[in-house]
Coordinates of C-alpha atoms in Angstrom, one line a residue:
M295 CA -48.4 164.4 -10.8
T296 CA -46.0 167.4 -12.5
A297 CA -45.4 167.6 -16.0
P298 CA -42.3 165.6 -16.7
Q299 CA -39.1 167.5 -17.3
S300 CA -36.3 167.2 -19.8
P301 CA -34.1 164.4 -18.9
R302 CA -30.5 164.5 -17.3
P303 CA -28.7 162.4 -19.9
N304 CA -25.4 161.3 -19.9
E305 CA -22.8 163.4 -21.5
S306 CA -22.9 161.6 -25.1
S307 CA -26.8 160.9 -24.9
T308 CA -29.3 162.0 -27.4
P309 CA -31.5 164.7 -26.3
Q310 CA -35.6 163.6 -25.8
L311 CA -38.2 165.8 -25.5
P312 CA -41.2 165.4 -23.2
D313 CA -44.4 164.0 -24.7
E314 CA -46.5 167.4 -25.9
N315 CA -49.8 165.7 -25.1
T316 CA -48.7 164.6 -21.5
R317 CA -47.4 168.2 -21.2
L318 CA -50.6 169.7 -21.7
I319 CA -52.9 167.5 -19.6
T320 CA -51.0 166.6 -16.5
D321 CA -50.6 170.1 -15.2
S322 CA -53.9 170.4 -12.5
P323 CA -54.9 173.3 -11.2
K324 CA -52.7 173.2 -8.2
Q325 CA -49.6 173.0 -10.2
L326 CA -50.4 175.7 -12.5
L327 CA -50.9 177.7 -9.4
G328 CA -47.4 176.4 -8.0
I329 CA -46.2 177.7 -11.7
Y330 CA -47.8 181.1 -11.3
I331 CA -46.2 181.1 -7.7
R332 CA -42.6 180.3 -8.8
G333 CA -43.4 183.2 -11.9
M334 CA -44.0 185.4 -9.1
A335 CA -40.5 184.3 -7.5
M336 CA -38.9 184.8 -10.5
G337 CA -40.3 188.3 -11.5
A338 CA -39.2 189.5 -8.2
A339 CA -35.9 188.3 -8.5
D340 CA -35.3 189.7 -11.9
I341 CA -36.3 193.1 -10.9
V342 CA -33.3 193.4 -8.3
P343 CA -30.4 194.4 -10.2
G344 CA -28.0 191.6 -9.4
V345 CA -30.2 188.5 -9.0
S346 CA -31.4 186.2 -11.7
G347 CA -35.0 184.8 -12.6
G348 CA -33.1 182.0 -14.0
T349 CA -31.8 181.2 -10.6
I350 CA -35.1 181.1 -9.0
A351 CA -36.2 178.8 -11.9
L352 CA -33.2 176.3 -11.4
I353 CA -33.7 176.0 -8.1
A354 CA -37.4 175.7 -8.2
G355 CA -37.0 172.8 -10.5
I356 CA -38.6 174.4 -13.7
Y357 CA -35.3 175.5 -15.7
E358 CA -35.3 172.6 -17.9
R359 CA -38.8 172.4 -18.6
L360 CA -38.6 176.4 -19.3
I361 CA -35.5 176.0 -21.7
N362 CA -37.2 173.2 -23.5
A363 CA -40.7 175.2 -24.0
L364 CA -38.6 178.4 -25.1
S365 CA -36.3 176.8 -27.6
S366 CA -39.5 175.1 -29.1
I367 CA -40.7 178.1 -30.3
G368 CA -39.7 178.7 -34.1
P369 CA -40.3 178.3 -38.0
N370 CA -41.0 174.6 -37.2
L371 CA -44.3 175.6 -35.4
W372 CA -46.1 176.8 -39.1
Q373 CA -45.6 173.1 -40.3
I374 CA -47.1 171.8 -37.2
F375 CA -49.9 173.9 -37.7
R376 CA -50.1 173.2 -41.6
Q377 CA -50.5 169.4 -41.0
Q378 CA -53.8 169.8 -39.2
G379 CA -54.7 173.3 -39.8
G380 CA -57.8 175.3 -37.9
I381 CA -58.5 175.0 -34.3
K382 CA -56.6 171.2 -34.2
G383 CA -53.4 173.2 -35.3
L384 CA -53.7 175.9 -33.3
F385 CA -53.9 173.3 -30.2
A386 CA -50.8 171.6 -32.0
V387 CA -48.9 174.3 -31.6
W388 CA -50.0 175.0 -28.2
R389 CA -48.8 171.5 -26.9
A390 CA -45.7 172.0 -29.1
V391 CA -44.7 175.1 -26.8
D392 CA -46.0 173.6 -23.5
A393 CA -48.0 177.3 -23.5
T394 CA -49.9 176.6 -20.5
F395 CA -46.8 176.2 -18.8
L396 CA -45.2 179.6 -20.0
L397 CA -48.5 181.1 -19.9
F398 CA -48.8 180.6 -16.1
L399 CA -45.1 181.4 -15.4
V400 CA -45.3 184.8 -17.7
L401 CA -48.4 185.5 -15.5
G402 CA -46.4 185.2 -12.2
I403 CA -43.8 187.2 -13.9
A404 CA -45.8 190.3 -14.8
T405 CA -47.7 189.9 -11.3
S406 CA -44.7 190.9 -9.6
F407 CA -43.4 193.3 -12.1
A408 CA -46.8 195.4 -11.6
T409 CA -46.9 195.0 -8.0
L410 CA -43.4 194.6 -6.5
A411 CA -41.3 196.9 -9.0
G412 CA -42.5 200.2 -6.9
M413 CA -41.8 198.6 -3.6
I414 CA -38.4 197.0 -4.6
K415 CA -37.1 200.3 -6.4
Y416 CA -38.1 202.1 -3.2
L417 CA -36.1 199.5 -1.0
L418 CA -32.8 199.7 -3.4
D419 CA -33.0 203.7 -3.0
Y420 CA -33.8 204.1 0.8
Q421 CA -33.3 200.7 2.2
P422 CA -30.4 199.3 -0.1
L423 CA -29.1 197.1 3.3
L424 CA -32.0 195.5 3.9
I425 CA -33.2 194.2 0.7
W426 CA -29.3 193.2 -0.6
S427 CA -28.9 191.2 2.8
F428 CA -32.1 189.3 1.7
F429 CA -30.8 188.3 -1.4
F430 CA -27.4 187.8 -0.3
G431 CA -28.4 185.1 1.9
L432 CA -30.9 183.8 -0.7
V433 CA -27.9 183.4 -3.4
V434 CA -25.2 181.7 -0.9
A435 CA -27.9 179.3 0.0
T436 CA -28.6 178.5 -3.9
V437 CA -24.7 178.0 -4.6
L438 CA -24.5 175.6 -1.8
I439 CA -27.6 173.7 -2.8
L440 CA -26.6 173.8 -6.6
L441 CA -23.0 172.3 -5.3
T442 CA -24.7 169.1 -3.9
E443 CA -26.6 168.7 -7.3
I444 CA -22.9 168.3 -9.2
K445 CA -21.7 164.7 -9.2
R446 CA -18.1 163.5 -9.9
W447 CA -15.9 166.3 -9.6
N448 CA -13.2 166.5 -12.0
I449 CA -10.6 168.9 -13.2
G450 CA -12.5 170.3 -16.2
R451 CA -15.5 170.8 -14.1
V452 CA -13.6 172.8 -11.4
V453 CA -12.2 174.9 -14.7
L454 CA -15.9 175.6 -15.7
F455 CA -17.1 176.2 -12.4
F456 CA -14.2 179.2 -12.0
V457 CA -14.7 180.3 -15.6
G458 CA -18.4 180.8 -14.8
L459 CA -17.3 182.6 -11.3
I460 CA -14.6 184.9 -12.9
A461 CA -17.0 185.8 -15.8
A462 CA -19.9 187.0 -13.4
V463 CA -17.3 188.9 -11.3
V464 CA -15.8 190.9 -14.5
I465 CA -19.5 191.7 -15.7
S466 CA -20.5 192.7 -12.2
S467 CA -17.5 195.0 -12.2
L468 CA -18.3 196.6 -15.3
P469 CA -18.5 200.3 -15.3
L470 CA -22.3 201.6 -15.8
L471 CA -23.7 203.2 -18.8
T472 CA -25.6 206.8 -17.9
A473 CA -26.6 208.1 -21.7
T474 CA -30.4 208.6 -22.6
P475 CA -30.9 205.0 -24.6
S476 CA -32.7 205.4 -27.9
L477 CA -35.4 203.0 -29.0
P478 CA -33.2 201.0 -31.3
Y479 CA -30.6 200.7 -28.5
L480 CA -33.3 199.7 -26.1
F481 CA -34.1 196.4 -28.6
F482 CA -30.6 195.5 -28.3
A483 CA -30.2 196.3 -24.6
G484 CA -33.5 193.9 -24.2
A485 CA -31.9 191.0 -26.5
I486 CA -28.7 191.0 -24.1
A487 CA -30.8 191.3 -21.0
I488 CA -33.1 188.6 -21.8
C489 CA -30.1 186.1 -22.3
A490 CA -28.8 187.1 -19.0
M491 CA -32.3 186.7 -17.4
I492 CA -32.3 183.1 -18.6
L493 CA -28.9 182.4 -17.4
P494 CA -28.6 181.7 -14.0
G495 CA -26.3 183.6 -12.0
I496 CA -26.4 187.2 -14.6
S497 CA -29.2 189.3 -13.7
G498 CA -30.8 190.7 -16.9
S499 CA -31.6 194.0 -14.6
F500 CA -28.0 194.2 -14.3
I501 CA -27.4 194.0 -17.5
L502 CA -30.2 197.0 -18.4
L503 CA -28.3 198.8 -15.5
L504 CA -24.8 198.3 -17.2
L505 CA -26.0 199.3 -20.6
G506 CA -27.9 202.5 -19.3
A507 CA -31.4 201.0 -19.9
Y508 CA -32.6 200.0 -16.4
D509 CA -34.3 203.1 -15.2
T510 CA -35.6 203.8 -18.6
A511 CA -37.3 200.6 -18.5
L512 CA -38.7 200.7 -15.1
E513 CA -39.9 204.3 -15.4
A514 CA -41.8 203.0 -18.9
V515 CA -43.3 200.2 -16.3
H516 CA -44.4 202.8 -14.0
T517 CA -45.9 205.3 -16.6
L518 CA -47.2 202.9 -18.8
N519 CA -45.2 203.7 -21.7
F520 CA -46.2 201.1 -24.0
T521 CA -43.4 202.2 -26.9
I522 CA -40.7 201.6 -24.7
I523 CA -42.3 198.8 -23.2
F524 CA -43.2 197.0 -26.6
T525 CA -39.5 197.8 -27.9
V526 CA -37.8 196.2 -24.8
I527 CA -40.1 193.0 -25.5
A528 CA -39.2 192.9 -28.9
G529 CA -35.6 192.9 -27.9
M530 CA -36.1 190.3 -25.5
A531 CA -38.0 188.0 -27.7
T532 CA -35.5 188.0 -30.4
G533 CA -32.6 187.1 -28.2
L534 CA -34.8 184.4 -26.3
L535 CA -35.4 182.8 -29.4
L536 CA -31.7 182.8 -30.7
F537 CA -30.0 182.0 -26.9
T538 CA -32.4 179.2 -25.8
R539 CA -31.5 176.6 -28.3
A540 CA -28.0 176.8 -27.7
L541 CA -28.6 176.4 -24.0
K542 CA -31.1 173.6 -24.5
W543 CA -28.4 172.0 -26.5
L544 CA -26.1 172.4 -23.7
L545 CA -28.2 170.7 -20.9
S546 CA -29.2 167.7 -23.5
R547 CA -25.9 166.7 -23.8
Y548 CA -23.6 167.9 -21.3
Y549 CA -25.9 168.6 -18.1
Q550 CA -23.3 168.1 -15.3
A551 CA -20.8 170.5 -17.2
T552 CA -23.5 173.0 -17.8
L553 CA -24.8 173.0 -14.3
T554 CA -21.1 173.5 -12.7
L555 CA -20.5 176.5 -15.2
L556 CA -24.3 178.0 -14.0
T557 CA -23.2 177.4 -10.3
G558 CA -19.9 179.3 -10.9
F559 CA -22.0 182.3 -12.4
I560 CA -24.0 182.4 -9.6
A561 CA -21.3 182.2 -7.3
G562 CA -19.6 185.5 -9.2
S563 CA -23.1 187.3 -8.9
L564 CA -22.0 187.4 -4.9
V565 CA -19.9 190.4 -5.6
K566 CA -22.9 192.2 -7.1
V567 CA -25.2 191.5 -4.3
W568 CA -22.8 192.2 -1.5
P569 CA -24.8 193.7 1.1
W570 CA -22.6 196.5 2.2
K571 CA -21.8 199.2 -0.3
V572 CA -21.2 202.7 -0.7
D573 CA -20.0 205.5 -3.5
A574 CA -17.0 206.7 -4.5
L575 CA -17.0 209.2 -1.7
G576 CA -17.6 206.3 1.0
T577 CA -21.1 207.8 1.7
L578 CA -24.7 206.1 1.1
N579 CA -27.1 207.0 -2.1
S580 CA -28.7 205.0 -4.9
T581 CA -25.6 204.9 -6.9
A582 CA -23.4 202.9 -4.2
V583 CA -21.9 200.5 -6.1
T584 CA -18.5 199.7 -4.1
N585 CA -18.1 197.0 -1.9
V586 CA -16.8 197.5 1.5
M587 CA -16.3 195.6 4.8
P588 CA -19.3 195.5 7.0
W589 CA -17.3 197.3 9.8
Q590 CA -16.5 200.2 7.2
Y591 CA -20.1 200.9 6.7
P592 CA -21.3 204.3 7.4
T593 CA -24.2 203.2 9.5
G594 CA -22.7 200.2 11.2
A595 CA -22.6 196.5 10.2
Q596 CA -26.1 196.2 11.7
W597 CA -25.4 192.4 12.2
L598 CA -28.9 191.7 13.8
T599 CA -30.7 192.9 11.2
T600 CA -28.4 191.7 7.8
L601 CA -28.0 188.4 9.4
G602 CA -31.5 187.9 10.1
L603 CA -32.3 188.6 6.3
M604 CA -29.7 186.6 5.3
L605 CA -31.2 183.6 7.1
L606 CA -34.7 184.5 5.9
G607 CA -33.2 184.6 2.4
A608 CA -31.3 181.3 2.4
V609 CA -34.5 179.4 4.2
L610 CA -36.9 180.9 1.9
V611 CA -34.7 179.3 -1.1
S612 CA -34.2 176.2 0.6
L613 CA -38.3 175.8 0.9
L614 CA -38.2 176.7 -2.6
S615 CA -35.8 174.1 -3.6
W616 CA -37.3 171.4 -1.4
W617 CA -40.7 172.2 -3.1
G618 CA -39.1 171.7 -6.5
H619 CA -37.6 168.7 -5.9
R620 CA -40.8 167.1 -4.3
S621 CA -42.7 168.2 -7.3
N622 CA -40.4 166.5 -9.6
R623 CA -40.3 163.5 -7.6
V624 CA -43.9 163.3 -7.7

């Protein structure tokens, strides 16, 4: 069976963490492979400016476990180590942070970045309609699936949904920065982007794009510029440790309300992943960011291709959701 997830308590309940020893021993090789594949899906989504890896984690049924694991990283680990010391202390720390889960997830994400970054960048530059159509269908299906998870709609949750939706639309509409980033700026950009990367609906790579650091970071991966890579990673690690604790607190106490807000974020990101885009002159190039109606697209709507790719994205995310629910039930 899969490792236990954090509970989905009532609004006033006290958060409970999964038992650390259970988390360590219940991941079979098959389950670890599943975590690795989910990591690859998250990595592929994070490469695209406008799609969040957190969305994939949420729909795949590992989001709560991911937040629990990341939020357990902190100064308290030193106390855990000191209690037993030596190898036993290291194993205690490993269990406390659910490190086996994180390791296989990160390996999957890294695999996607290493193998898919070049291909996705090519598609974004030369076949944007194809890749945006695929991810548009994926995001639409994600929103519909998550809406079914929200119980007991009320005025407050409706407001939260629209707050998330409007926030994502506003962020997606901000002008892009184009200045050459310095290393301290890249550190800051990484810290902000990782918060978005974990938050479903707001793409970490899109935040890097807004801050003018996306091309620099992607080029660093291609050329193995470790100075830039490690600077961005250090910023991400800092932002991650600060952000996940707050998100875990919200999920533990206000799960349904938080899920409603996150679903609104994801729905708002549809503005960013709208397939039919042109530049300011109404033409197609790698800087096309202005949404137009399908019949206004310079090469035509290409309904057969675009709708087919949307359907493919919707089917794949539905299968991923089914897989996540099935794993959690087991």
